[in-house]
Tab-separated table of C-alpha atoms in Angstrom:
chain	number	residue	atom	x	y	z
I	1	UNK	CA	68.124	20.281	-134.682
I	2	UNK	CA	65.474	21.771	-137.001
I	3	UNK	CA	62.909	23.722	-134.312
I	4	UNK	CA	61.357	26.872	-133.052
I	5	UNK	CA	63.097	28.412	-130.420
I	6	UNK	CA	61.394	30.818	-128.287
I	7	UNK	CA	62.857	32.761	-125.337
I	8	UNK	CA	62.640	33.839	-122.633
I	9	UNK	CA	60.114	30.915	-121.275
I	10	UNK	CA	59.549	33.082	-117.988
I	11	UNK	CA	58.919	36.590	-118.310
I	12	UNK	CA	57.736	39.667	-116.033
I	13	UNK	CA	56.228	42.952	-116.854
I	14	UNK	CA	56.073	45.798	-114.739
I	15	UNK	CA	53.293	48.207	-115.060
I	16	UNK	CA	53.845	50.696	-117.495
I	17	UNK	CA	56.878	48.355	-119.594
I	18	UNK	CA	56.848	47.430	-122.951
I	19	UNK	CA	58.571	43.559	-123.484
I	20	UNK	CA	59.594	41.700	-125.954
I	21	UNK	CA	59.363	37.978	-126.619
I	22	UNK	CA	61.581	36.775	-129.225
I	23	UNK	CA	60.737	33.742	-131.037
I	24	UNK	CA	63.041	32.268	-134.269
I	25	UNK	CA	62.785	29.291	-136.452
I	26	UNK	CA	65.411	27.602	-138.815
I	27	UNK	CA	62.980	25.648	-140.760
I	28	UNK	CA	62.941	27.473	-143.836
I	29	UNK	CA	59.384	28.507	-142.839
I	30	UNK	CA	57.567	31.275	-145.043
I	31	UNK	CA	54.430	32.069	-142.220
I	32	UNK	CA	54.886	32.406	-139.030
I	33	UNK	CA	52.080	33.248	-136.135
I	34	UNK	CA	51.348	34.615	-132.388
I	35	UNK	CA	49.053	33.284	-130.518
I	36	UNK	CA	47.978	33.837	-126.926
I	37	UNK	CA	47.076	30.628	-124.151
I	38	UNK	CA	44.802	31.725	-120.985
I	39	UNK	CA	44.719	28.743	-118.382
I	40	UNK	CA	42.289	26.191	-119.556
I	41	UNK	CA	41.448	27.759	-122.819
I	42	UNK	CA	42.549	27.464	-126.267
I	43	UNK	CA	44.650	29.443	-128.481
I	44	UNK	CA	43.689	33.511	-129.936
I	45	UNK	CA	44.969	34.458	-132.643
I	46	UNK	CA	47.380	37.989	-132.289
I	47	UNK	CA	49.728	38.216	-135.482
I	48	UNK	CA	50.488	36.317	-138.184
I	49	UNK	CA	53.205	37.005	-140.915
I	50	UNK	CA	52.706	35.212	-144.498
I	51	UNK	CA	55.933	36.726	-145.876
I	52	UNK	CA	59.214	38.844	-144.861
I	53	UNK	CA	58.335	42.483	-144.173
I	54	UNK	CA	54.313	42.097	-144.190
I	55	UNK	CA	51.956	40.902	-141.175
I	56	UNK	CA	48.122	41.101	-140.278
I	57	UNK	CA	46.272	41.034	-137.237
I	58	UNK	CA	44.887	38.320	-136.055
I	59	UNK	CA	41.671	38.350	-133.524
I	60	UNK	CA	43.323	39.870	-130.120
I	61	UNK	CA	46.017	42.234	-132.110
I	62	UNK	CA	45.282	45.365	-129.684
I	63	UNK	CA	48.070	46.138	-127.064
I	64	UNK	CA	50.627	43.828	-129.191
I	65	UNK	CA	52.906	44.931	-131.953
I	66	UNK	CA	55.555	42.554	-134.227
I	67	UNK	CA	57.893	42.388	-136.823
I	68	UNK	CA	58.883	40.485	-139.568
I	69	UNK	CA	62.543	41.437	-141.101
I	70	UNK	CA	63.891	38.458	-141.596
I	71	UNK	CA	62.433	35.144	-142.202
I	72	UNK	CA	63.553	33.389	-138.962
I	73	UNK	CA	62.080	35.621	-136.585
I	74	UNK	CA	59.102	36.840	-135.684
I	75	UNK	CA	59.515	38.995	-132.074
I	76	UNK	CA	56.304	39.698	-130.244
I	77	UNK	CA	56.285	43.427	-128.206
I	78	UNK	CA	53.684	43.243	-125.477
I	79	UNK	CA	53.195	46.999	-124.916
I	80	UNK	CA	51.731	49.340	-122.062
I	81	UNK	CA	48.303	48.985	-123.722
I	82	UNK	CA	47.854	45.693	-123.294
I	83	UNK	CA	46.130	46.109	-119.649
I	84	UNK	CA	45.684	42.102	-119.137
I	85	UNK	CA	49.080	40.546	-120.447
I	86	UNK	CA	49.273	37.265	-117.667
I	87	UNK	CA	49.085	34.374	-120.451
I	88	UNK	CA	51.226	31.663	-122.214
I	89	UNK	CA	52.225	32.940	-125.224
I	90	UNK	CA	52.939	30.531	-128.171
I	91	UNK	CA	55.010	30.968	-131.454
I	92	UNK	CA	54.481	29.175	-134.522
I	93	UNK	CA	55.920	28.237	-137.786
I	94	UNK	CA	54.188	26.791	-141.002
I	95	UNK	CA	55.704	26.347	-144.640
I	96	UNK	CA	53.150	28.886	-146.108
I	97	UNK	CA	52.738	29.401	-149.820
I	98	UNK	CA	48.752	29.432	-149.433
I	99	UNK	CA	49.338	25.938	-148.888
I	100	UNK	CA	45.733	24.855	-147.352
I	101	UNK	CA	46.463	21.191	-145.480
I	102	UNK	CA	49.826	21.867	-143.519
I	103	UNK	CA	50.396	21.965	-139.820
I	104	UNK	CA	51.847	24.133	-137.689
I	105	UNK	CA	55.069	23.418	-135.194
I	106	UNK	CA	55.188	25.313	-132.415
I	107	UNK	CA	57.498	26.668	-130.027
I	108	UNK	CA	57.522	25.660	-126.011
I	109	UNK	CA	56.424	29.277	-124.988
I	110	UNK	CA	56.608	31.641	-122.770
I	111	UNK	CA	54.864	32.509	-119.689
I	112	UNK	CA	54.139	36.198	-119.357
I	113	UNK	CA	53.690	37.028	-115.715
I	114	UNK	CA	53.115	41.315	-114.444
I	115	UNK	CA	54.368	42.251	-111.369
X	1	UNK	CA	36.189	34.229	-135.439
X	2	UNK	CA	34.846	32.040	-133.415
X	3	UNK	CA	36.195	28.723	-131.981
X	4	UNK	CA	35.230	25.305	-132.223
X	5	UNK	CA	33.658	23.363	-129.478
X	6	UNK	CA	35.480	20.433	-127.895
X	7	UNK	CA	33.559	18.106	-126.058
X	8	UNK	CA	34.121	17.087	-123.089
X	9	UNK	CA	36.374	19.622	-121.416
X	10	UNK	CA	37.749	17.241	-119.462
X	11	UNK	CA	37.795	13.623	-119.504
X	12	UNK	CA	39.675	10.996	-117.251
X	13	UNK	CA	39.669	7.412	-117.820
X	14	UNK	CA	41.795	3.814	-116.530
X	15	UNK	CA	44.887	2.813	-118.751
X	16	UNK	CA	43.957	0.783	-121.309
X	17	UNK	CA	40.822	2.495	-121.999
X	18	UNK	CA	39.989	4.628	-125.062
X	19	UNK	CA	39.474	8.192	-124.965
X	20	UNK	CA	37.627	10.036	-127.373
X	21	UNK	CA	37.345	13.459	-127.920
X	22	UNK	CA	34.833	15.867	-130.008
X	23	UNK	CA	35.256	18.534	-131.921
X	24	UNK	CA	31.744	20.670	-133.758
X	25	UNK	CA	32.326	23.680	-135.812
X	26	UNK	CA	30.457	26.315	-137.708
X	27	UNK	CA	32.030	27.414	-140.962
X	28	UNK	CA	32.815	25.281	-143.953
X	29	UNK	CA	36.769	24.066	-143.542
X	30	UNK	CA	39.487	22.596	-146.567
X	31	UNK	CA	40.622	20.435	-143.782
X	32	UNK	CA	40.609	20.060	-139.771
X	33	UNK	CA	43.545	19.015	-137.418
X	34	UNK	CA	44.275	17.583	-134.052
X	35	UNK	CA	47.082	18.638	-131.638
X	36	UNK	CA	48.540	18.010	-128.488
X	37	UNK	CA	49.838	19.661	-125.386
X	38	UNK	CA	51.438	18.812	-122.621
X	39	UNK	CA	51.484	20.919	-119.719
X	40	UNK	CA	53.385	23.853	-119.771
X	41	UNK	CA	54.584	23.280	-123.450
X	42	UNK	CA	53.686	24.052	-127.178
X	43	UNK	CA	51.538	21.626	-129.307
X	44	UNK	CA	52.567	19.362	-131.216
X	45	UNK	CA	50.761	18.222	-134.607
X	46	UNK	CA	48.848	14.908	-134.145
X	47	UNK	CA	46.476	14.325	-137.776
X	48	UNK	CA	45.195	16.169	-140.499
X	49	UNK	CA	42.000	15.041	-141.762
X	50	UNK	CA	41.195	16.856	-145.287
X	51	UNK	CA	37.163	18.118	-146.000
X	52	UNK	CA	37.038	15.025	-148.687
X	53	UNK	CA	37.843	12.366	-146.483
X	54	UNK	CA	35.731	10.718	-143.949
X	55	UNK	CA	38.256	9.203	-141.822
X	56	UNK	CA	42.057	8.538	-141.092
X	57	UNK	CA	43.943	6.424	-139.053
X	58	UNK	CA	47.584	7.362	-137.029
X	59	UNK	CA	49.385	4.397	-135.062
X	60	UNK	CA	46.611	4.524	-131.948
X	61	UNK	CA	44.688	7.153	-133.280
X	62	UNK	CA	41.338	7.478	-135.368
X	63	UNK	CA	39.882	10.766	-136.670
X	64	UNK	CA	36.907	10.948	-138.227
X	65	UNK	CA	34.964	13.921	-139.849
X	66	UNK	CA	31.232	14.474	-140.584
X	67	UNK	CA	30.971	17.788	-142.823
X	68	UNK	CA	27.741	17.497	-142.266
X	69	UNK	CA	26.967	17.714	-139.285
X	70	UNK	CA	30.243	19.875	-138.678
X	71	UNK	CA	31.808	17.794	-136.465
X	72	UNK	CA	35.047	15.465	-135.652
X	73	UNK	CA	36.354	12.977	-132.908
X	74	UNK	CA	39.258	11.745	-132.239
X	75	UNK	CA	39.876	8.236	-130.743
X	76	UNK	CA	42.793	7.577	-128.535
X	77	UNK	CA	42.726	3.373	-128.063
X	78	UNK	CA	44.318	1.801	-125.663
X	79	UNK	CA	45.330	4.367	-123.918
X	80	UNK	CA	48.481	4.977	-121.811
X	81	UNK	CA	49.459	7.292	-119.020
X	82	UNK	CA	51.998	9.033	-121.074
X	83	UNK	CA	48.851	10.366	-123.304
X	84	UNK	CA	47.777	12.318	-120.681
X	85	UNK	CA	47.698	16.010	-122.747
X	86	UNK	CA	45.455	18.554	-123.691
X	87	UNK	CA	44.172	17.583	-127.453
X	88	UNK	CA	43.407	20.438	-129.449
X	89	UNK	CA	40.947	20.895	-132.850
X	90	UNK	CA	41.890	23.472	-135.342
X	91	UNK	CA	40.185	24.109	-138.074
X	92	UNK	CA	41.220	26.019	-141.650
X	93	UNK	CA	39.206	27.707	-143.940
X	94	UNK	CA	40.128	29.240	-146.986
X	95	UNK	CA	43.419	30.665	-146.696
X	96	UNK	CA	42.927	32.024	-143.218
X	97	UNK	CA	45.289	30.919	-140.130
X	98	UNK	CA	43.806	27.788	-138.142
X	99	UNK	CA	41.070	28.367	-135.481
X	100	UNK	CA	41.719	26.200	-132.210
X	101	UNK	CA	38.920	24.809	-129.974
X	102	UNK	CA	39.174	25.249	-126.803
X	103	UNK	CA	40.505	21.798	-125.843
X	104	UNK	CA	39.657	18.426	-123.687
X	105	UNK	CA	42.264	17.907	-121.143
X	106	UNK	CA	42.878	13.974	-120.813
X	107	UNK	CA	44.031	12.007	-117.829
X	108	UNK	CA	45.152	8.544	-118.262
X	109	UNK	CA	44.752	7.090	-114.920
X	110	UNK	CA	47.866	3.806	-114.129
């Protein structure tokens, strides 16, 4: 099955730890994207990635950091800095090629918990 | 960037109903879409409705756009308890990643 797999879908941080969610996609996606879920809110914006080896920052980047090395994943480091990390964190993939009108498919998430 | 508005942020109505859903925005778009969440899980793409089109029709569903007056809906009819979701506006301008509203949570009552 074509998809986005993200794992794992629980997580938990102690203070001071640096954690990685992993997230990979075998659609033959260019762009992929971060983006953060607080309970009853909508979606922020951390990192996106247009194309192999390049990313930008997206509204909430600070405390985060990613990489993009090859094109079916896109792991997401939640670092020490981040000082409020409790959310739902949701991959995504898109074909990209400055295409304007396509839609995103997502991943299930993961639920970042601190101890 | 800022976020759309959704409106209401939560709505709950019988089976059978129909359910619709707002969405207002600020900044010019190339096109606005409509997702869905269950609990716990990732969206899922619903409708795309382009800046040059008025409105659009999926199955049970009906978007329509006003550019302006910067503002959507979506219509759910006939509405079943398996469309109890979150529904989710995201907007795209220029080449920049979507911009999500903050949502309306549905519950389809039996």
């Amino acid at each position: 099955d074509g998809g986005i797999t993200q794992s794992p879908k629980y997580l938990f941080r102690k203070e001071g730890q640096n954690v990685t969610l992993s997230c990979e996609q075998n659609l033959n996606h260019d762009a992929m994207y971060w983006y953060r879920q607080d309970p009853g809110q909508g979606l922020r914006l951390i990192y996106y990635s247009q194309i192999v080896n390049d990313f930008q920052k997206g509204d909430i980047a600070e405390g985060y950091s990613v990489s993009r090395e090859k094109k079916e994943s896109f792991p997401l480091t939640v670092t020490s800095a981040q000082k409020n990390p409790t959310a739902f964190y949701l991959c995504a993939s898109s074909k990209g090629g400055g295409r304007a009108n396509e839609k995103l498919f997502f991943g299930s998430g993961t639920q970042l918990s601190v101890l | 960037s800022q976020q759309g508005e959704e409106d209401p942020q939560a709505l709950s109505i019988q089976e059978g109903e129909n359910a619709t859903m707002n969405c207002s925005y600020k900044t010019s778009i190339n096109n606005l879409q409509w997702y869905r969440q269950n609990s716990g899980r990732g969206l899922v793409h619903l409708i795309l409705i382009r800046s040059n089109e008025r409105e659009k029709h999926s199955g049970r569903l009906r978007v329509t756009l006003d550019t302006s007056k910067k503002s959507s809906s979506l219509l759910i009819t006939a509405s079943r308890a398996a469309d109890t979701a979150s529904y989710f506006c995201a907007r795209r301008s220029g080449n920049t990643p979507l911009v999500f509203g903050k949502g309306t949570r549905l519950s389809v009552i039996a």
